[in-house]
Coordinates of C-alpha atoms and ligand atoms in Angstrom, one line a residue:
X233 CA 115.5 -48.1 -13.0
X234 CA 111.9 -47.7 -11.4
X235 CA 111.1 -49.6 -8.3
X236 CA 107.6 -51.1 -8.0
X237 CA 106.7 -48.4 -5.6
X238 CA 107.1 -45.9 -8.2
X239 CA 105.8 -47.6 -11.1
X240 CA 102.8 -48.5 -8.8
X241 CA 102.4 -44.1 -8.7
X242 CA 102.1 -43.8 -11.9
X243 CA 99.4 -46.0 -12.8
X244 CA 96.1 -44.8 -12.2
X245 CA 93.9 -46.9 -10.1
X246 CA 96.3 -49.6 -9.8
X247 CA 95.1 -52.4 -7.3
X248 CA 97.4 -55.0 -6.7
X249 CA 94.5 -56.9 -5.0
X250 CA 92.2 -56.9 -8.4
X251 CA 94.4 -55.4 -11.3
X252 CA 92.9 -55.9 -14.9
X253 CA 94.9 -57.5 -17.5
X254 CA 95.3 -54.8 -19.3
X255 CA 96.9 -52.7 -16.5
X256 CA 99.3 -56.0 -16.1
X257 CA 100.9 -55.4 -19.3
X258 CA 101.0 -51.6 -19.1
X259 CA 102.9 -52.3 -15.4
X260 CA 105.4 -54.6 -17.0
X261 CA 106.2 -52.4 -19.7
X262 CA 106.9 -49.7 -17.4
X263 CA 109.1 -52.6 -15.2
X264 CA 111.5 -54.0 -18.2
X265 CA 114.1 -52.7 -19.9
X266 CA 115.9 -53.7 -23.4
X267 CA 119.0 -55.4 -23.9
X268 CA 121.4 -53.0 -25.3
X269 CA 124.3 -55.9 -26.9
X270 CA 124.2 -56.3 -30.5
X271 CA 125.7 -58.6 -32.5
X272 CA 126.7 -59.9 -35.8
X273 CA 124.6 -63.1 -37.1
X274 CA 124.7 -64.5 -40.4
X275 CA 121.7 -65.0 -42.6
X276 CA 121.4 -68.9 -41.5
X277 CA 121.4 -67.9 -37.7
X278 CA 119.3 -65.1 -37.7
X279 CA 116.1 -66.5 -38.0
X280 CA 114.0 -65.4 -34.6
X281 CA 116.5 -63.1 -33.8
X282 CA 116.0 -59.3 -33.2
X283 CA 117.2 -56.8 -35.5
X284 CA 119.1 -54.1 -34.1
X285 CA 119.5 -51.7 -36.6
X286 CA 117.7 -50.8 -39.4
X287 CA 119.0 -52.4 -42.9
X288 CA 118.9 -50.2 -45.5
X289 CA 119.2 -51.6 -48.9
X290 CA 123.1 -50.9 -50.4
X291 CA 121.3 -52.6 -53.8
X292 CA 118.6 -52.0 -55.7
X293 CA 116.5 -55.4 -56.4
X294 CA 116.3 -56.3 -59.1
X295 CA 118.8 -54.2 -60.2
X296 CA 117.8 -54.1 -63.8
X297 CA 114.2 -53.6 -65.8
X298 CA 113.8 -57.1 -66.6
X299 CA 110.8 -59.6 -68.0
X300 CA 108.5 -61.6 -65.8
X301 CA 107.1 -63.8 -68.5
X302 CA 109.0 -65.9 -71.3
X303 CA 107.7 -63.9 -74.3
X304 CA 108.5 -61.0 -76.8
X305 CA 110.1 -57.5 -75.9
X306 CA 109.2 -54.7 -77.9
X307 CA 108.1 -50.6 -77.6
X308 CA 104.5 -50.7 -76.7
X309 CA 103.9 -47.1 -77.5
X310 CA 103.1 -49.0 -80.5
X311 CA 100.0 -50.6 -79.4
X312 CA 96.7 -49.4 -81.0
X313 CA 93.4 -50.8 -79.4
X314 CA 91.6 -53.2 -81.4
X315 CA 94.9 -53.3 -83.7
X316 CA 97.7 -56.6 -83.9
X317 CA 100.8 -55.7 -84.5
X318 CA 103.4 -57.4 -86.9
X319 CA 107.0 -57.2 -85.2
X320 CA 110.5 -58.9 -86.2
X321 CA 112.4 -60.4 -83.8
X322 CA 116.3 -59.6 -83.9
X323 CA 117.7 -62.0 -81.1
X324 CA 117.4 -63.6 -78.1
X325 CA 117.4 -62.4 -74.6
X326 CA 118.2 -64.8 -72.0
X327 CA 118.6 -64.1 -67.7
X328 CA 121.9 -63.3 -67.0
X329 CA 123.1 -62.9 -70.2
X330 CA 121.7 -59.6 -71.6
X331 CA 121.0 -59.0 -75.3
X332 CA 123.2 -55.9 -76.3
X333 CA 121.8 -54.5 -79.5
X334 CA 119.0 -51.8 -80.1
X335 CA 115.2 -52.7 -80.4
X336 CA 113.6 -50.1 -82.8
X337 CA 109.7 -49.4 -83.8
X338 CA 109.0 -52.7 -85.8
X339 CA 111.2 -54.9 -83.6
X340 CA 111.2 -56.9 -81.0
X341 CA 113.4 -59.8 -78.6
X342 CA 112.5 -63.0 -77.9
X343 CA 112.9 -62.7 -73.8
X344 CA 112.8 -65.5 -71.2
X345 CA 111.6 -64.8 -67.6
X346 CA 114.6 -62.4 -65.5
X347 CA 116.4 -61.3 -69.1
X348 CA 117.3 -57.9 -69.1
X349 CA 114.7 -55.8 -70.8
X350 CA 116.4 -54.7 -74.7
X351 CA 117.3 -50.8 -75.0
X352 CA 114.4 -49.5 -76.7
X353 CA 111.5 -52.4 -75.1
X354 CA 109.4 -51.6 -72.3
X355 CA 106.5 -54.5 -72.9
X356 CA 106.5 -58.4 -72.9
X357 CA 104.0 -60.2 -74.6
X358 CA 104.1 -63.9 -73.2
X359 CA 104.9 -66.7 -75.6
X360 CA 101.9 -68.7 -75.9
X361 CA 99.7 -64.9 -76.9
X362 CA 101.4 -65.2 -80.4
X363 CA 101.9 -66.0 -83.7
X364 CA 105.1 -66.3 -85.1
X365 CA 106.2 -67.4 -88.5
X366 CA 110.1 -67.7 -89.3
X367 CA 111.3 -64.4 -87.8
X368 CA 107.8 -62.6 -87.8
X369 CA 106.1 -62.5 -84.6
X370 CA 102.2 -61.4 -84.7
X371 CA 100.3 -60.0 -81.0
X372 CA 97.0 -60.0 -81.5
X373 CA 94.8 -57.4 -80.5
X374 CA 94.4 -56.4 -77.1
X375 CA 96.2 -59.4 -75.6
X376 CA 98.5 -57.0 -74.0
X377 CA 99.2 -53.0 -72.8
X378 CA 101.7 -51.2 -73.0
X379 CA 104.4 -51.9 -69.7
X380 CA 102.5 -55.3 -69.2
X381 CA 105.1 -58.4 -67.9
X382 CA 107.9 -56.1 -66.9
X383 CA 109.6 -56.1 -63.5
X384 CA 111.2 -52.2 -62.9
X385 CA 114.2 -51.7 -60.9
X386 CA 113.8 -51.8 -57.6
X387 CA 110.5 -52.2 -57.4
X388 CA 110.8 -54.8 -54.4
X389 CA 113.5 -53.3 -53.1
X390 CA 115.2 -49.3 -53.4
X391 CA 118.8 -48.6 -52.9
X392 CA 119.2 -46.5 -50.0
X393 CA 116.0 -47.0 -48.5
X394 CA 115.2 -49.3 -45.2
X395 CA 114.5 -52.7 -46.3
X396 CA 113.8 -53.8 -42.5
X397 CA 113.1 -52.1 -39.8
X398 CA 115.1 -52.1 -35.9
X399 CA 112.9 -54.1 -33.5
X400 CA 111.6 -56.4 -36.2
X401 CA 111.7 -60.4 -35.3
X402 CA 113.3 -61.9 -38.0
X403 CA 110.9 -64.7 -39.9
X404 CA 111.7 -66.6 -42.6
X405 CA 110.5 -63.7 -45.3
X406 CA 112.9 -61.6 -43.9
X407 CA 116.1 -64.0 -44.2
X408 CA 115.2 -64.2 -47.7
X409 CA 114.9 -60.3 -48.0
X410 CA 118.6 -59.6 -46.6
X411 CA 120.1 -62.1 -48.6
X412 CA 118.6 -61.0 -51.7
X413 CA 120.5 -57.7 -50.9
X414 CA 123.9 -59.7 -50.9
X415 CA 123.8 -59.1 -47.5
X416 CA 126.2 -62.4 -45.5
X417 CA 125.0 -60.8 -42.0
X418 CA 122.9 -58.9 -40.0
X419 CA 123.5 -56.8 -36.7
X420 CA 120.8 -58.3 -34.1
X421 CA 120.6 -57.5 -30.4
X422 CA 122.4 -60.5 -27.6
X423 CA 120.2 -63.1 -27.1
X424 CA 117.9 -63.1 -23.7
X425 CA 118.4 -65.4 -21.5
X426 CA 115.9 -66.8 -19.0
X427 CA 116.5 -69.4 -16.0
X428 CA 113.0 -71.0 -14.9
X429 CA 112.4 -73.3 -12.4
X430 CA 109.1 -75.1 -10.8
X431 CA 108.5 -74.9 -7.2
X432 CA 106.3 -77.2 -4.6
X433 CA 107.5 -80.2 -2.4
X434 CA 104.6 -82.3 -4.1
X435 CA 105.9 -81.7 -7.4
X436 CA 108.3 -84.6 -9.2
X437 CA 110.5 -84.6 -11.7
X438 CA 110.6 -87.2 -14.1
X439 CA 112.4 -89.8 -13.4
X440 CA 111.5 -90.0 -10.0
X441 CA 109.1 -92.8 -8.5
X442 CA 105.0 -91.7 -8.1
X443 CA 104.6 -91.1 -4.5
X444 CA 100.8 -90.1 -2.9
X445 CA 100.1 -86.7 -3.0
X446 CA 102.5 -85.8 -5.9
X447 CA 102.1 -85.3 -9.6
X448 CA 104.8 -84.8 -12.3
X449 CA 106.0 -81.2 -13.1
X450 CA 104.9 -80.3 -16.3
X451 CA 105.0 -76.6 -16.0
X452 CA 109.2 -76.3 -16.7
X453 CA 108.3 -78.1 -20.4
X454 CA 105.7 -75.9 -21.0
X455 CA 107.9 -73.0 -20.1
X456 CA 110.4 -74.2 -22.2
X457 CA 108.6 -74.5 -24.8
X458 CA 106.8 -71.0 -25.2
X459 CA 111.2 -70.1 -24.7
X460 CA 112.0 -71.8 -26.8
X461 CA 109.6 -70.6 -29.9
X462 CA 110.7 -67.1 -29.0
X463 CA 114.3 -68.1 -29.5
X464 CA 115.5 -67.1 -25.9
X465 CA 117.9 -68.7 -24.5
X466 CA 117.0 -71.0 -21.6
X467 CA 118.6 -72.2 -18.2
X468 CA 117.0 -75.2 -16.8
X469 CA 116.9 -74.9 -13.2
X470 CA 115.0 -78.0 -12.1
X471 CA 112.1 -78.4 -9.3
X472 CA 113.5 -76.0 -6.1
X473 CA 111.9 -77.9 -2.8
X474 CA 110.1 -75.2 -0.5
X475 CA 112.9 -75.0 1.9
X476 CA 114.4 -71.3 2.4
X477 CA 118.2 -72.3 1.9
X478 CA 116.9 -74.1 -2.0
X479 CA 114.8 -71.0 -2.8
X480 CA 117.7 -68.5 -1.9
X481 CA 120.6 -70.6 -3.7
X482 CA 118.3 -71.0 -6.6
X483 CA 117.0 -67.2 -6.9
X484 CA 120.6 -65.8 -6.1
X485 CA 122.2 -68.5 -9.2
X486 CA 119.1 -67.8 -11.4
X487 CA 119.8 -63.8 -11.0
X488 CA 123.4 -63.5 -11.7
X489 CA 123.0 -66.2 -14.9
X490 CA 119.6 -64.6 -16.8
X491 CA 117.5 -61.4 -17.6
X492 CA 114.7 -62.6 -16.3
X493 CA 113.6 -65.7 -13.9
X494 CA 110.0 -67.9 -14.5
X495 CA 108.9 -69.9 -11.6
X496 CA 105.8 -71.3 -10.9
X497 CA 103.6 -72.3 -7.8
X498 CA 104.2 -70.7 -4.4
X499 CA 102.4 -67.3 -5.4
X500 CA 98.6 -68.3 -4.3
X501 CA 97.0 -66.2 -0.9
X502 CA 96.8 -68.9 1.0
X503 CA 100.3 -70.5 0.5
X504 CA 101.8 -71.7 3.3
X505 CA 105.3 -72.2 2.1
X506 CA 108.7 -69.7 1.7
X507 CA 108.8 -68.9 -1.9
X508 CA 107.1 -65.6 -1.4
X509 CA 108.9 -64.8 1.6
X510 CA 112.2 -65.4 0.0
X511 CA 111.1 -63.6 -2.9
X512 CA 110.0 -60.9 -0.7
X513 CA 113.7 -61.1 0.6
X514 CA 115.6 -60.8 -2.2
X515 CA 114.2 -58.8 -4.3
X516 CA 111.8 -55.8 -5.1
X517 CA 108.8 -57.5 -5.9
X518 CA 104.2 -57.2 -5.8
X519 CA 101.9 -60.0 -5.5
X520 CA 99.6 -59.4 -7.2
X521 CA 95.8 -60.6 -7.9
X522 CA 94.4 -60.5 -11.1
X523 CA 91.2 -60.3 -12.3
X524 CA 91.3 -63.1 -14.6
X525 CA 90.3 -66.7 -15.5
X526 CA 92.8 -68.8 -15.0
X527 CA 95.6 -67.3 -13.4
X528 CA 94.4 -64.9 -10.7
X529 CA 98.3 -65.1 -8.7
X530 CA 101.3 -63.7 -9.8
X531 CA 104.5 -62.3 -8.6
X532 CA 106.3 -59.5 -10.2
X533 CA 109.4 -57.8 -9.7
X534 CA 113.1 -57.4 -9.4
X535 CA 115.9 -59.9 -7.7
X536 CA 118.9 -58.4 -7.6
X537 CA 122.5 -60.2 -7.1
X538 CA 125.8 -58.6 -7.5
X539 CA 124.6 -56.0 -8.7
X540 CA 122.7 -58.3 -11.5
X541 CA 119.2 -57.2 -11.5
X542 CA 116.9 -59.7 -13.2
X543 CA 113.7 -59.6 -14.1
X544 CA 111.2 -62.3 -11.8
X545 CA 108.0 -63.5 -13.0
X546 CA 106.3 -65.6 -10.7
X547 CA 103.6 -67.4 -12.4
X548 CA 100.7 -69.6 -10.6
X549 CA 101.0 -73.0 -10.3
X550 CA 98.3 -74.5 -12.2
X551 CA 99.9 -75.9 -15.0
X552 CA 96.7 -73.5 -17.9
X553 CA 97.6 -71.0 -15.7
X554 CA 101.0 -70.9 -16.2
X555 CA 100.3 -70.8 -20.2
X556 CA 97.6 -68.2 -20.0
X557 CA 99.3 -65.8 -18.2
X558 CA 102.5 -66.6 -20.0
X559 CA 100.8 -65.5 -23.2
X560 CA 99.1 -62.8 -22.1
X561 CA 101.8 -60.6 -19.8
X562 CA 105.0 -62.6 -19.7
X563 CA 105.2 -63.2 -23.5
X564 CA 105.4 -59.5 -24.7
X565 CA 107.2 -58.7 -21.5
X566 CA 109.9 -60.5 -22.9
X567 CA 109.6 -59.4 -26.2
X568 CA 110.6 -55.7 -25.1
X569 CA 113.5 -57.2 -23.3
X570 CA 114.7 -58.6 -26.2
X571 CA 114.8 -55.2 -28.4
X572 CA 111.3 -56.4 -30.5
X573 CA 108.5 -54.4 -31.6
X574 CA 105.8 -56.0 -29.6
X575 CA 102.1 -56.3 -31.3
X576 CA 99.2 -56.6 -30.5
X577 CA 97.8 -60.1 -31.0
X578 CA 95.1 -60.1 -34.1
X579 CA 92.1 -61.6 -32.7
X580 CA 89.6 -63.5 -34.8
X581 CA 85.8 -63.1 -34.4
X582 CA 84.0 -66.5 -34.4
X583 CA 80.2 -67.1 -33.3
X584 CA 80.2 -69.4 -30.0
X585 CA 78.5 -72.7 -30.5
X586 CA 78.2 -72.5 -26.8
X587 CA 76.3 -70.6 -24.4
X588 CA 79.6 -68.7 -22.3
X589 CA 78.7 -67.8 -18.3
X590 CA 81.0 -65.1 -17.8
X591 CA 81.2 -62.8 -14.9
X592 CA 81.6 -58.8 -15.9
X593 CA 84.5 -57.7 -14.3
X594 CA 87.1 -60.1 -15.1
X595 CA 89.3 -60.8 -18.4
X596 CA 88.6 -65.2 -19.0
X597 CA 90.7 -67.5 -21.5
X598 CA 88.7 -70.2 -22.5
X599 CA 90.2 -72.6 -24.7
X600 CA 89.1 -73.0 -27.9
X601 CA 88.6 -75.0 -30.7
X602 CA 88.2 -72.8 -34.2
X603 CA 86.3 -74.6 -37.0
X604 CA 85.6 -73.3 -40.4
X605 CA 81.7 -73.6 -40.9
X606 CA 80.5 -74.7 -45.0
X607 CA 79.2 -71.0 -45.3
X608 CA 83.1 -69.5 -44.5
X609 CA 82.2 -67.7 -41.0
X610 CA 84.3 -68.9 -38.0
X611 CA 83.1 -71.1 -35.2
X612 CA 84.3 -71.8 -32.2
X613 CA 83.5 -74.2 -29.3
X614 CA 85.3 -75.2 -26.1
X615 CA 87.5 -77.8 -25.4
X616 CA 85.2 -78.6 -22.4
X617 CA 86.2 -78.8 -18.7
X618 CA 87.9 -75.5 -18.3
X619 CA 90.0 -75.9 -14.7
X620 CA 93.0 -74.4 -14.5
X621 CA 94.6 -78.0 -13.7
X622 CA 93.3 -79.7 -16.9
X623 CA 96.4 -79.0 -19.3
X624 CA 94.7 -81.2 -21.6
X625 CA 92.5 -78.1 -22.9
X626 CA 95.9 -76.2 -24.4
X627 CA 96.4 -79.3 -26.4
X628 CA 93.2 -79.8 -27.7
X629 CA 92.3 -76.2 -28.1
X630 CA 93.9 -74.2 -31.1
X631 CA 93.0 -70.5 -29.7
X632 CA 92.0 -69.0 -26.7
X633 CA 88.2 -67.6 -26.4
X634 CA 89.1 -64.0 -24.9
X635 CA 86.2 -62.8 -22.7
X636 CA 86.5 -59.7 -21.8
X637 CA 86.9 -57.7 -18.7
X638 CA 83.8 -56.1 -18.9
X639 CA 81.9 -58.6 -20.9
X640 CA 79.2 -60.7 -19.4
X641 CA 77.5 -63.9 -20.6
X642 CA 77.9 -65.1 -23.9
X643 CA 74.6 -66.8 -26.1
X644 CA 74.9 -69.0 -28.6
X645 CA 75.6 -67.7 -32.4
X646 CA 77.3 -64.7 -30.5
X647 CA 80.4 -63.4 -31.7
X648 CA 83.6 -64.0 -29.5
X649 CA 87.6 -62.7 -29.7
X650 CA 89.6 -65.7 -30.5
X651 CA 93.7 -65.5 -29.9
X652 CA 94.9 -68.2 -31.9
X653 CA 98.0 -70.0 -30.9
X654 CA 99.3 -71.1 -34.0
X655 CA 103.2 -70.3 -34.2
X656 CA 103.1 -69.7 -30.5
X657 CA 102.3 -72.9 -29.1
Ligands
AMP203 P1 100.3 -73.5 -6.1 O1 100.1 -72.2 -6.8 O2 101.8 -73.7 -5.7 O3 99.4 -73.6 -4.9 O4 99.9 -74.6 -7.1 C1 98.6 -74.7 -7.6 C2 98.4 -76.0 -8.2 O5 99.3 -76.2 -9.3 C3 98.7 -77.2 -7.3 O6 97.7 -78.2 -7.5 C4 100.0 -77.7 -7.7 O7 100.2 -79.1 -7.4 C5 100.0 -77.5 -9.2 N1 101.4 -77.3 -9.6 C6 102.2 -76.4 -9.1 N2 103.4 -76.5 -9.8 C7 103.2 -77.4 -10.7 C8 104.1 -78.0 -11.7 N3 105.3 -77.5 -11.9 N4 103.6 -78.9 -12.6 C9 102.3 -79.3 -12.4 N5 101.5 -78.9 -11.5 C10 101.9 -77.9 -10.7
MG204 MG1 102.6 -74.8 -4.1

């Protein structure tokens, strides 16, 4: 395991004082490691979990030629352009119960959708194409060519071959996939766990009277939250009160219990209060400024406890600050703890209905609001006042505006990155 010192070496031009975003997420994947525990999950418990191992496919699916229409099988080497064709239908072919006899030249089988495709048929022609008279079935010309309306075996899925992939987040898609292999569970790595707590002797917890000076913590739901969605496991820790003995029982409870701690507040320059130090104390940790709107503090580091070593991220305290930089470094932070591919984020492009004053030099998160113009092109305005404080904006908004590090002011009808949050937040 690196120490910060060393991870600091490798990075070239790393300045704790004024580190880009980009080098943040570069640092952090140099800092965490993934869990190594798998385990068994079935199909119903496995959505947002982790695979561990690759599944390849002991079936192949569908396991049989089969018909994807409700129609008429028959050999469509017979098929002549401009030509119908006159065929006599010998039987019936239903799904699941295969018709057993032998379609020659001449013949064909009436076929509903999933049936088995006869020996000797390799095309359907769908019901409502023909003409059929007694036992004499007519396709006009050129409703159909040869192969049309036929599903081949294993042509959504190979036996032997990977279906899914180690590393890949489980959605709903994939549940689907591994049961349709007759699969009743899948290997997936432990769950992650992740203690969080909110820090600040004006902060309250609900429940507890207003008093002057204090507002309600709200960063501990948001944190839960963005957990939450990522199906980690989460250990409520409460609001810690800035006195050392509370920061060192909480730090040293929150390291031997979770992979990784979240607290907020306490990480700003001009703090006068004993998270930092404590942090300092226990642990192997930066502080770190950011060059970034909102969310220029953070902490970053190791506290270790019986030989426990968790990961810490010590986010700002302004409650859009806490988001921000949640989505942007802590979020795929996490998701290489928890054994998963981690991906870039696909930004949109949508023209700013808003003049942008943006500094070069610093990576900002405005928050957004995406609308669909009549013409089809993106647009996007803000949610208006963009302080760090006004949590407000990550309700309204449904994407951040990413400005980037070296972009300057933005005029109106230019294009912009949007990050969107849907599925996120
Ligand atoms: P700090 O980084 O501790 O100086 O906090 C910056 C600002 O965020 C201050 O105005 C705090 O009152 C506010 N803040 C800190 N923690 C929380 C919290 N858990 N919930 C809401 N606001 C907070
Ligand atoms: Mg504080």
């Amino acid at each position: 395991m690196k120490t910060i010192e060393q991870i600091a070496a490798e990075l070239q031009g790393y300045d704790p004082k004024a580190l880009k975003a980009a080098d943040v997420n570069e640092f952090l994947a140099r800092l965490v490691t993934p869990v190594v525990e798998t385990e068994a999950c079935s199909v119903f418990d496995a959505l947002g979990r982790v695979l561990a191992e690759d599944v390849v496919s002991p079936i192949s699916v569908p396991p049989h030629d089969n018909s994807a229409m409700d129609g008429f099988a028959f050999d469509g080497s017979q098929l002549q352009a401009g030509q119908p064709l006159a065929l006599r239908c010998l039987g019936t072919a239903f799904a699941g119960q295969a018709w057993s006899g032998q379609a020659n030249a001449g013949d064909c089988v009436k076929i509903m959708t999933g049936a088995i495709m006869p020996t000797g048929t390799d095309t359907v022609v769908p019901v409502e194409f023909v003409k059929f008279e007694g036992d004499m079935v007519t396709v006009p010309a050129d409703v159909v060519r040869r192969g049309d309306n036929r599903r081949l075996l294993g042509e959504d899925l190979m036996a032997g071959r990977p279906a899914l992939t180690q590393g890949q987040s489980l959605g709903p898609a994939a549940l689907g996939l591994i049961a349709s292999l007759g699969l009743p569970t899948v290997p997936v790595f432990r769950r992650l766990k992740v203690a969080y707590f909110s820090t600040g002797d004006e902060i309250l917890s609900l429940g507890e009277a207003p008093r002057e000076g204090a507002v309600y913590d709200s960063n501990r739901y948001t944190v839960f939250g963005l957990l939450s969605r990522m199906g980690i496991e989460v250990v409520d820790m409460g609001v810690i009160r800035d006195e050392p003995a509370a920061l060192e029982a909480a730090f040293r409870r929150a390291a031997s219990e979770a992979d990784a701690i979240i607290t907020s507040g306490g990480v700003s320059m001009g703090e006068a209060d004993h998270t930092k130090a404590m942090m300092k104390q226990l642990g192997d940790v930066a502080f770190w400024r950011i060059a970034m709107r909102p969310g220029r503090p953070m902490a970053v580091g190791r506290i270790v406890q019986d030989g426990q070593s968790s990961v810490l991220f010590g986010l700002p305290g302004n409650p859009v600050a806490v988001m921000v930089t949640f989505l942007a470094f802590v979020r795929p932070a996490l998701q290489r703890m928890m054994g998963a591919q981690v991906t870039e984020p696909i930004l949109l492009k949508a023209h700013s209905a808003e003049a942008l004053r943006k500094k070069p030099g610093r990576t900002e998160y405005q928050r957004g609001v995406v609308t669909r113009e009549a013409d089809g092109t993106l647009r996007v305005r803000t949610t208006g006042n963009q302080g760090s404080g006004v949590l407000r904006s990550m309700v309204e908004g449904n994407g951040l505006i990413v400005l980037h590090h070296d972009q300057g002011h933005v005029a109106v009808g230019d294009p912009v990155d949007v990050m969107m949050f849907d599925g996120v937040i």
